[in-house]
Short mmCIF file of C-alpha atoms and ligand atoms in Angstrom, two decimals:
data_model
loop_
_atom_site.label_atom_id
_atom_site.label_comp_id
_atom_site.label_asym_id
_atom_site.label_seq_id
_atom_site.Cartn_x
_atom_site.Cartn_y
_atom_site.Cartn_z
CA UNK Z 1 -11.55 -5.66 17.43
CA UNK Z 2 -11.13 -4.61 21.09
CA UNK Z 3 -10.56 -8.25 22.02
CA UNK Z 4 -6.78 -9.12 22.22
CA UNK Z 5 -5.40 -10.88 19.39
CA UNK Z 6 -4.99 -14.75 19.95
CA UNK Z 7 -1.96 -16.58 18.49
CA UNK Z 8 -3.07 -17.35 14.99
CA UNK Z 9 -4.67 -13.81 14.38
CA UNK Z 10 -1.01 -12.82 15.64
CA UNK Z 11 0.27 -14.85 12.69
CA UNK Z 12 -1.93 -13.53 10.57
CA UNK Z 13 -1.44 -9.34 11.45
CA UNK Z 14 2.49 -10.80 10.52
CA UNK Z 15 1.24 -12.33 6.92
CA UNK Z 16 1.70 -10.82 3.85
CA UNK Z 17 -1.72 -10.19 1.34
CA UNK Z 18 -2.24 -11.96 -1.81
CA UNK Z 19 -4.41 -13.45 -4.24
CA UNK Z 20 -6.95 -14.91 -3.81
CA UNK Z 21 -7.09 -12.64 -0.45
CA UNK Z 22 -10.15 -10.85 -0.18
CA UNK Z 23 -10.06 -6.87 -0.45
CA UNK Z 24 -12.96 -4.43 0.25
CA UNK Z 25 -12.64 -1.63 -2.43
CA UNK Z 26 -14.81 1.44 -1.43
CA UNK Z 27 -14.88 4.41 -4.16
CA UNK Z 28 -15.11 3.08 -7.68
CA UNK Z 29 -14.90 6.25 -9.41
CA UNK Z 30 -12.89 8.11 -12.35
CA UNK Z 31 -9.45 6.68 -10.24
CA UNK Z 32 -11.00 3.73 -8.18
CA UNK Z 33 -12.29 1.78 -11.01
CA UNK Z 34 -9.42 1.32 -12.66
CA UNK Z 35 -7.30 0.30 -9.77
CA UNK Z 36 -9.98 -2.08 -8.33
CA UNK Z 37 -9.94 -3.67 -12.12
CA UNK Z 38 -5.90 -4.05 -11.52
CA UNK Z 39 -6.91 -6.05 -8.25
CA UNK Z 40 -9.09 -8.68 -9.92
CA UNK Z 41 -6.90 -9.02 -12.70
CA UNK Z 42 -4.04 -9.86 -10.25
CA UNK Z 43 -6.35 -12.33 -8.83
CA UNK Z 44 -7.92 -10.88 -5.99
CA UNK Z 45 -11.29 -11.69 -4.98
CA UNK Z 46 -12.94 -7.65 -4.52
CA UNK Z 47 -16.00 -6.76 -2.28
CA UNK Z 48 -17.19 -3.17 -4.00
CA UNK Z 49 -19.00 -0.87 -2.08
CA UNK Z 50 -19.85 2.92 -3.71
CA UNK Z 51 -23.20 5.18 -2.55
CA UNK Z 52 -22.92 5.79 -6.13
CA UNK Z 53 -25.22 2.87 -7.52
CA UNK Z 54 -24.03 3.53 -11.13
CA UNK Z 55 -20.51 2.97 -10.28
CA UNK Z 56 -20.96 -0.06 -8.93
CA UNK Z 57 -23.17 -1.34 -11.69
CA UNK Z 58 -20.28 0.07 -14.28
CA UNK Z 59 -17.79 -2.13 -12.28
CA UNK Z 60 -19.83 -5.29 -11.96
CA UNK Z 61 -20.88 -5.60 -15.29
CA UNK Z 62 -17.31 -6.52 -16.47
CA UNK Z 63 -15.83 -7.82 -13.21
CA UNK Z 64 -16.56 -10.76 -10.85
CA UNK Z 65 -17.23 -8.92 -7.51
CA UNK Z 66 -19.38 -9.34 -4.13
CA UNK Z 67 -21.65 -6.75 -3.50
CA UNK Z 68 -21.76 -6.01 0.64
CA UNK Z 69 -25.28 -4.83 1.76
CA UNK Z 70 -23.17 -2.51 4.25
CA UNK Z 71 -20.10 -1.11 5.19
CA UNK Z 72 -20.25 -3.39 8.44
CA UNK Z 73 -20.56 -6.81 6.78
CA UNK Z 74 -17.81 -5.77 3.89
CA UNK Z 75 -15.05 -4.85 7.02
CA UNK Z 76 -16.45 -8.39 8.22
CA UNK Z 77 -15.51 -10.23 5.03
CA UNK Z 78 -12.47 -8.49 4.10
CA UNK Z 79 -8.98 -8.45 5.65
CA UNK Z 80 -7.66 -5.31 3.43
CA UNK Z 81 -9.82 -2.48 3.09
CA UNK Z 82 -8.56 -0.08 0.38
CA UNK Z 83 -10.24 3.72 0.73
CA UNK Z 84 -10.59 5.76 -2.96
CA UNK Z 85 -12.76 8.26 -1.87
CA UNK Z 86 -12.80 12.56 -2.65
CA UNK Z 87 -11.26 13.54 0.78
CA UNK Z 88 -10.73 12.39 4.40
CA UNK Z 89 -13.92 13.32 6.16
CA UNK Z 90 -15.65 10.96 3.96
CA UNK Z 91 -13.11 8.27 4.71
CA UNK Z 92 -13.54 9.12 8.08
CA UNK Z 93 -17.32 8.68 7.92
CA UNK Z 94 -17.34 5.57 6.27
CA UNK Z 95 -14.57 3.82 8.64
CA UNK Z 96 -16.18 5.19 11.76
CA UNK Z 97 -20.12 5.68 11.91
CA UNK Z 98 -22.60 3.04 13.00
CA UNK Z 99 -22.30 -0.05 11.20
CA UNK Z 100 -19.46 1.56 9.08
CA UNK Z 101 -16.31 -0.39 8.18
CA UNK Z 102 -14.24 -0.54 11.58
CA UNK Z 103 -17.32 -1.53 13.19
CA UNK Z 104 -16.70 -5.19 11.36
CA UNK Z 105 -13.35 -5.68 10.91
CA UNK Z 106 -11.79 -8.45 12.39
CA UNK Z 107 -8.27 -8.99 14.23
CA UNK Z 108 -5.24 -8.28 11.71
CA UNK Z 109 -6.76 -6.40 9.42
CA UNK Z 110 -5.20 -3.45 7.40
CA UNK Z 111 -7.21 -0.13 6.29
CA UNK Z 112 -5.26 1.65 3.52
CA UNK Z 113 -6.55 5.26 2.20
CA UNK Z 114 -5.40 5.61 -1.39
CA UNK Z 115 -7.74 9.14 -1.32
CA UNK Z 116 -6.22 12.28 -1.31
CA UNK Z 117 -6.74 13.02 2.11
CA UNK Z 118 -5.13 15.65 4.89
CA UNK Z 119 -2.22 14.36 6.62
CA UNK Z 120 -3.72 16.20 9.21
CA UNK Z 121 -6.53 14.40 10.25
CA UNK Z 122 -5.38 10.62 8.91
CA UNK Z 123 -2.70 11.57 11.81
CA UNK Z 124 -5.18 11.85 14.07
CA UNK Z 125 -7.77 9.02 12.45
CA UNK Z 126 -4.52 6.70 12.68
CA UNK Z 127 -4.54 7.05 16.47
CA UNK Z 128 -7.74 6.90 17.09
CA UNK Z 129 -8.07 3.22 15.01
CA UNK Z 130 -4.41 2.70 17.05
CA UNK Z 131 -6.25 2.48 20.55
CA UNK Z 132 -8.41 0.01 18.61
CA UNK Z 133 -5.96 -2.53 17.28
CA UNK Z 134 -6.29 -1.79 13.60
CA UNK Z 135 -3.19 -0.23 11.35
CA UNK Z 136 -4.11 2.52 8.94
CA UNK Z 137 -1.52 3.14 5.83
CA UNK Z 138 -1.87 6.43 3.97
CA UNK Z 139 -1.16 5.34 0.30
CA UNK Z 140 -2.47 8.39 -1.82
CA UNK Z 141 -1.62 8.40 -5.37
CA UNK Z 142 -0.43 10.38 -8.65
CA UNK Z 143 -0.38 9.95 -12.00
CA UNK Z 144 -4.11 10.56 -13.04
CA UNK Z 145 -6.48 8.09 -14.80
CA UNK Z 146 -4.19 7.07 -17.46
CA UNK Z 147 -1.54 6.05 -14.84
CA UNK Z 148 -4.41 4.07 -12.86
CA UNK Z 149 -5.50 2.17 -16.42
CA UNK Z 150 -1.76 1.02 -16.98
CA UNK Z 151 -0.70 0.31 -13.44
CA UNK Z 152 1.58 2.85 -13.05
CA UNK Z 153 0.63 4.89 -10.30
CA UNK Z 154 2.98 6.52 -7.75
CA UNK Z 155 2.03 5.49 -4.48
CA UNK Z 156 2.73 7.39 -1.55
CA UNK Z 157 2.93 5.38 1.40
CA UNK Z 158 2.67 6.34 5.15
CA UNK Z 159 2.87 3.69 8.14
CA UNK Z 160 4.37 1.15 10.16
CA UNK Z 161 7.76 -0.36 7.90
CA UNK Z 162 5.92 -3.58 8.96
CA UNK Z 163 2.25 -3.21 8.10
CA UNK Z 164 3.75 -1.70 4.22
CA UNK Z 165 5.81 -4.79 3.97
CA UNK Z 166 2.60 -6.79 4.08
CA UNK Z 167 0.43 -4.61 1.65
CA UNK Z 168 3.54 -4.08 -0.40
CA UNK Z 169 2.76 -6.09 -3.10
CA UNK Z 170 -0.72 -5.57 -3.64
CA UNK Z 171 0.08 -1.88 -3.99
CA UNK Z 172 2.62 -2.97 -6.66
CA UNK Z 173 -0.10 -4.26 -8.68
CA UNK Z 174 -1.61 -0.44 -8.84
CA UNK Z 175 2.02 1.40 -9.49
CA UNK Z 176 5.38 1.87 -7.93
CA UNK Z 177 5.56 1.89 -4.22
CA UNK Z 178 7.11 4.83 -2.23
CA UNK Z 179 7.49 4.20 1.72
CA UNK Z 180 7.63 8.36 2.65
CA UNK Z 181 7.75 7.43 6.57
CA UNK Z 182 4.91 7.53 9.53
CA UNK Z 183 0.98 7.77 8.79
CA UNK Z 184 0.34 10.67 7.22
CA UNK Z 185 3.24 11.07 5.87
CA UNK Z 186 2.10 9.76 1.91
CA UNK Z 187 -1.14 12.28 2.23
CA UNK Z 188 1.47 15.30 3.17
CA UNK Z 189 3.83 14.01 0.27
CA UNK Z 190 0.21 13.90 -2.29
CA UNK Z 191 -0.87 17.98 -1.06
CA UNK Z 192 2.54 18.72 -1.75
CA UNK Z 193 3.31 17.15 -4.96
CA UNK Z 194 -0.39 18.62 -6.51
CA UNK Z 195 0.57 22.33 -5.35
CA UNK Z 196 3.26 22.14 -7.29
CA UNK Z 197 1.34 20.36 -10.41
CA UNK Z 198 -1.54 22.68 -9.69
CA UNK Z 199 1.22 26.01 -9.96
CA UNK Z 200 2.45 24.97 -13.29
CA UNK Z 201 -0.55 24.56 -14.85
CA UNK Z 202 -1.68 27.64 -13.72
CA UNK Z 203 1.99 29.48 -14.64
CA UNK Z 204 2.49 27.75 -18.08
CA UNK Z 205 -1.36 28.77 -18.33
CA UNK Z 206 -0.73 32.48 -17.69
CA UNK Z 207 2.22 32.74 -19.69
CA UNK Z 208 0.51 31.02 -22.87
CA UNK Z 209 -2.63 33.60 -22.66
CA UNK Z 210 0.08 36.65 -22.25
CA UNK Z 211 1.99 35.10 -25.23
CA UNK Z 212 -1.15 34.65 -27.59
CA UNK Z 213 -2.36 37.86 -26.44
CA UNK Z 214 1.29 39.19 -27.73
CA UNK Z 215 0.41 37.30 -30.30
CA UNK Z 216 2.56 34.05 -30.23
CA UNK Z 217 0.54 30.62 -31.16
CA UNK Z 218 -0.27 28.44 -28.26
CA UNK Z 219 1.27 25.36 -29.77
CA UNK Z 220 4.38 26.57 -30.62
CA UNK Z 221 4.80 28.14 -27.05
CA UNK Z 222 4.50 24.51 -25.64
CA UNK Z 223 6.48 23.24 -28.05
CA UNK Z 224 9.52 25.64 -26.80
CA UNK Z 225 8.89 25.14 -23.60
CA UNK Z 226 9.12 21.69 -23.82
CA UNK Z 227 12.49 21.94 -25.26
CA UNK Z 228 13.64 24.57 -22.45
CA UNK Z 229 13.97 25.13 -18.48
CA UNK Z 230 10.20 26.00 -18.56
CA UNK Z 231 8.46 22.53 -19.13
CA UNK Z 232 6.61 20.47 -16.81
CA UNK Z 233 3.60 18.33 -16.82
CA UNK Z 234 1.37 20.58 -17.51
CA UNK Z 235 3.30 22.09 -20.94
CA UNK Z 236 4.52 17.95 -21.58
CA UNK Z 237 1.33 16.64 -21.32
CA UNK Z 238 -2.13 18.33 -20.11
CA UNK Z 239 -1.75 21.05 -22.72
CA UNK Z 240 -1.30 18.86 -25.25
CA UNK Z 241 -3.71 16.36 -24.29
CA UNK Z 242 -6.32 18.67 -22.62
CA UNK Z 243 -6.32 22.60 -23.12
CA UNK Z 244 -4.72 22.60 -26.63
CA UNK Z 245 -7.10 20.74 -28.09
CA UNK Z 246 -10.18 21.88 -25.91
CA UNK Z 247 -11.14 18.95 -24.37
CA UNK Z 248 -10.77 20.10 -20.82
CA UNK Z 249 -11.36 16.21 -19.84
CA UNK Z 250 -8.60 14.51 -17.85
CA UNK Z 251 -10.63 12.95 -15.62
CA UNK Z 252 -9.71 15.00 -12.66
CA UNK Z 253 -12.22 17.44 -11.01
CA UNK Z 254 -11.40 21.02 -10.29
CA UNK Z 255 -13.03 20.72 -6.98
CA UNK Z 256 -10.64 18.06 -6.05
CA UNK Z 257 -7.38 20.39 -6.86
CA UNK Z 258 -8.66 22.81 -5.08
CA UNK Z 259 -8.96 20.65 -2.28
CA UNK Z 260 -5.54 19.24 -2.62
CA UNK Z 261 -4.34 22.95 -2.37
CA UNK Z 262 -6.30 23.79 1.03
CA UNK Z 263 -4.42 20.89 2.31
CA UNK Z 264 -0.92 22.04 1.24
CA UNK Z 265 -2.52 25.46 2.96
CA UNK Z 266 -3.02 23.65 5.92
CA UNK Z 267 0.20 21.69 6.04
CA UNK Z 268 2.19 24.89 5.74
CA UNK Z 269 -0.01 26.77 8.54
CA UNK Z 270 0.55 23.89 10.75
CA UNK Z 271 4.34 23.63 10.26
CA UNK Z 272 4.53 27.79 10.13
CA UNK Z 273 6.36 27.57 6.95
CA UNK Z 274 6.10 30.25 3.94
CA UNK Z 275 3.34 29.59 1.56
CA UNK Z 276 3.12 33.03 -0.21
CA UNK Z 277 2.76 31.36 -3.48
CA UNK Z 278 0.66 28.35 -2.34
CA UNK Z 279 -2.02 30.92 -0.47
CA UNK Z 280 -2.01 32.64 -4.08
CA UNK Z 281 -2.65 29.63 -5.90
CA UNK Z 282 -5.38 28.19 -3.79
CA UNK Z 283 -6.84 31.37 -4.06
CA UNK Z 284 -7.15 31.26 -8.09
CA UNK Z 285 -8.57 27.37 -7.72
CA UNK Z 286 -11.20 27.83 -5.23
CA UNK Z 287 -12.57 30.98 -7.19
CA UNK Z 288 -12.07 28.82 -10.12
CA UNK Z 289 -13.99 26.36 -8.33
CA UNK Z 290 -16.90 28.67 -7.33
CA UNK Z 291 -17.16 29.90 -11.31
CA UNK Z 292 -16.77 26.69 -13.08
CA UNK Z 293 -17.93 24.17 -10.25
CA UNK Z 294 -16.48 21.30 -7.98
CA UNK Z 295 -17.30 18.48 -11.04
CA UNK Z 296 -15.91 21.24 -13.33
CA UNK Z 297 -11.78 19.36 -15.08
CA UNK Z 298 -9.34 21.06 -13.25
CA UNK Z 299 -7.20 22.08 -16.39
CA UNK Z 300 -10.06 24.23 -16.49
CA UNK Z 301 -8.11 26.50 -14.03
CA UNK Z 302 -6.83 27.61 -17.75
CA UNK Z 303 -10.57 28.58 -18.92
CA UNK Z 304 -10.89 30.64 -15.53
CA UNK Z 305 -7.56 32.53 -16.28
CA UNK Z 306 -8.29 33.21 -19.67
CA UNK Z 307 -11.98 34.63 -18.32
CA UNK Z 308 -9.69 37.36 -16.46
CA UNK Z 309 -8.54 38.66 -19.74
CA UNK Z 310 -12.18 39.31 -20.75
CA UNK Z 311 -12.88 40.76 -17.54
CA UNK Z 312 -9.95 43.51 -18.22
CA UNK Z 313 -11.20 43.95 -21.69
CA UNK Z 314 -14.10 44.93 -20.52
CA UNK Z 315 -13.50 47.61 -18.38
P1 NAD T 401 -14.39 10.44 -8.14
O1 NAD T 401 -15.28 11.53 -7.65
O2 NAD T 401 -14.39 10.10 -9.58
O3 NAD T 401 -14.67 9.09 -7.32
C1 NAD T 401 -15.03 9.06 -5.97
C2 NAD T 401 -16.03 7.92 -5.76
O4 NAD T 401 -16.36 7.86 -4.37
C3 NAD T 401 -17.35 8.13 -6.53
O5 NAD T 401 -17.68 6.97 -7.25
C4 NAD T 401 -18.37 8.40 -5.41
O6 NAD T 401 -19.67 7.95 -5.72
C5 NAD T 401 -17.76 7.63 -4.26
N1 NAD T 401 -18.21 8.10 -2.96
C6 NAD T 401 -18.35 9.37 -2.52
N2 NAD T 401 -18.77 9.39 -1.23
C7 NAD T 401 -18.90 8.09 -0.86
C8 NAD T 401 -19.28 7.45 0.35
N3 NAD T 401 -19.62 8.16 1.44
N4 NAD T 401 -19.28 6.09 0.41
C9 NAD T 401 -18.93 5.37 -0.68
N5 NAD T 401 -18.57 5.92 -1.87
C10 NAD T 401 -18.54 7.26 -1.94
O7 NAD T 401 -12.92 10.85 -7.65
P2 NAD T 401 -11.52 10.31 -8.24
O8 NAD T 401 -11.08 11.23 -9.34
O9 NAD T 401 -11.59 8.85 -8.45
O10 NAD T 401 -10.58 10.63 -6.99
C11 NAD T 401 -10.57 9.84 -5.81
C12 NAD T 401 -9.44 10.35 -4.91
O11 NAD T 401 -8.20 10.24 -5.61
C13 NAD T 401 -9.57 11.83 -4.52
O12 NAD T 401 -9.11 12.01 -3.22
C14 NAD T 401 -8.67 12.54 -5.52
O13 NAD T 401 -8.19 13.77 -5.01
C15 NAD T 401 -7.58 11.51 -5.71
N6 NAD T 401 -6.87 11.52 -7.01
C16 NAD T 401 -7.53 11.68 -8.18
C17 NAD T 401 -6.83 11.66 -9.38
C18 NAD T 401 -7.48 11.83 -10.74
O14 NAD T 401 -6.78 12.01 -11.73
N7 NAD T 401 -8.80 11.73 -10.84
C19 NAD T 401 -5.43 11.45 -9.37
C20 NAD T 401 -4.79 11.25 -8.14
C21 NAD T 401 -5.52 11.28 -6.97
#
């Protein structure tokens, strides 16, 4: 890549993607899968690449994929590489290292984290990969595994107006495209979004074990809140989908909320703004983290609340 662009990779860093372009899809897990399944059914032609052999064997038993030996020879092949990966020093790792993506991409190319990573550091990954020639976008997502199934994600996109205009519509294939401003900008917009889905889960949470405790019935508490100023996603749908029923299963890890909260955390230190509540919060995940576990659903935040009323009971 440090070679200077002749004309027709010039034409090509100005050309939009589509299908049959090739994209390299790294991370095909609870949220990956379904998004890289989006991309072949829109046509694309998808080189996979997970350290988790299972994943990739779950993917390629129902899809048409190529199967890179490395991380090298799949940034060779592919002039999109699309990022779904836990958190930003992984992405980091994988673009950077020996014989890792970046290593074998080729003039015009586009990386594009859709992880949940810190604005923080894909800043300062996005200028390193600058001095090298090679755009990064920021394109972090909500809307859970359901959302990813049906294609109707929100993406959160930072970077160059230019570089989204040519990734635009392959995002649009994954969900509804939000350009938020400069790289970075989508993973701040993602930390900041979950603190405030992670504080109503854990406030509609606290306020259902006070009521049942008082002795009001869970259901009919979310039923009234949903009909008042009180509602939210959690009390529309991961109660009723998720802690009502006991299920604690939606397919997104504790460990990873708690992670989106030390990023809000670290947003707010960096920009010295308040963040009484936030530090709070990310207090009650990552101790709901260390009881319950990283792989542990993160509605069951609720189960760790409700263990406090034990804990008082039993003084
Ligand atoms: P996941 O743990 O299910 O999937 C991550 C995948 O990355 C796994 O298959 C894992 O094997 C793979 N992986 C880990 N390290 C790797 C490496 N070094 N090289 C290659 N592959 C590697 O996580 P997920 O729920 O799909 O979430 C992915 C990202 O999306 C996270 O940043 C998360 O915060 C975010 N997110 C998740 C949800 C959700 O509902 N699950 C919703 C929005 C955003």
């Amino acid at each position: 890549v440090s070679a200077p662009p002749d004309r027709s990779s010039r034409k090509k860093m100005a050309e939009k993607f589509a299908p049959p372009d090739r994209i390299g899809f790294i991370g095909l897990g609870n949220m990956g899968n379904p998004m890289a399944h989006l991309l072949v059914a829109a046509g694309y032609r998808l080189a996979v690449f997970d350290t988790n052999p299972e994943a990739i064997k779950h993917f390629a038993a129902s899809h048409t994929c190529e199967q890179p030996a490395d991380l090298k020879s799949l940034g060779a092949s592919c002039p999109v590489v699309i990022t779904m990966l836990p958190e930003g020093h992984i992405v980091r790792q994988v673009l950077l290292r020996d014989n890792g993506v970046v290593a074998g991409l080729r003039p015009g190319s586009v990386l594009i984290d859709m992880s949940s990573s810190s604005p923080v550091g894909t800043r300062r990954l996005a200028a390193e990969l600058q001095d090298r020639g090679i755009p990064l976008v920021d394109a972090p997502v909500s809307g859970g595994v359901k959302k990813a199934i049906d294609g109707t994600l929100a993406i959160m996109a930072g970077g160059a107006i230019e570089v989204i205009e040519r990734i635009r519509d392959l995002l649009a294939v994954m969900g509804k495209v939000f350009h938020v401003g400069n790289t970075g900008s989508g993973h701040a917009m993602k930390a900041l979004n979950n603190y405030l889905s992670a504080g109503t889960l854990a406030m509609t949470a606290e306020a259902v074990i006070a009521g049942t405790r008082f002795g009001l019935d869970a259901a009919k508490i979310i039923e009234i809140l949903n009909a008042s100023s009180g509602r939210s996603t959690a009390s529309e749908h991961k109660f009723p989908a998720f802690i009502l029923p006991r299920t604690f299963n939606s397919g997104f890890a504790l460990g990873l909320m708690a992670k989106d909260l030390r990023l809000a955390v670290e947003i707010a230190t960096t920009e010295g703004t308040p963040s009484l509540l936030l530090q709070v919060l990310s207090g009650i995940y990552n101790q709901a983290e260390q009881d319950f576990g990283f792989s542990a659903d993160n509605t069951d935040v609720v189960r760790y609340l409700e263990s406090l009323v034990e804990d008082q009971n039993n003084d």
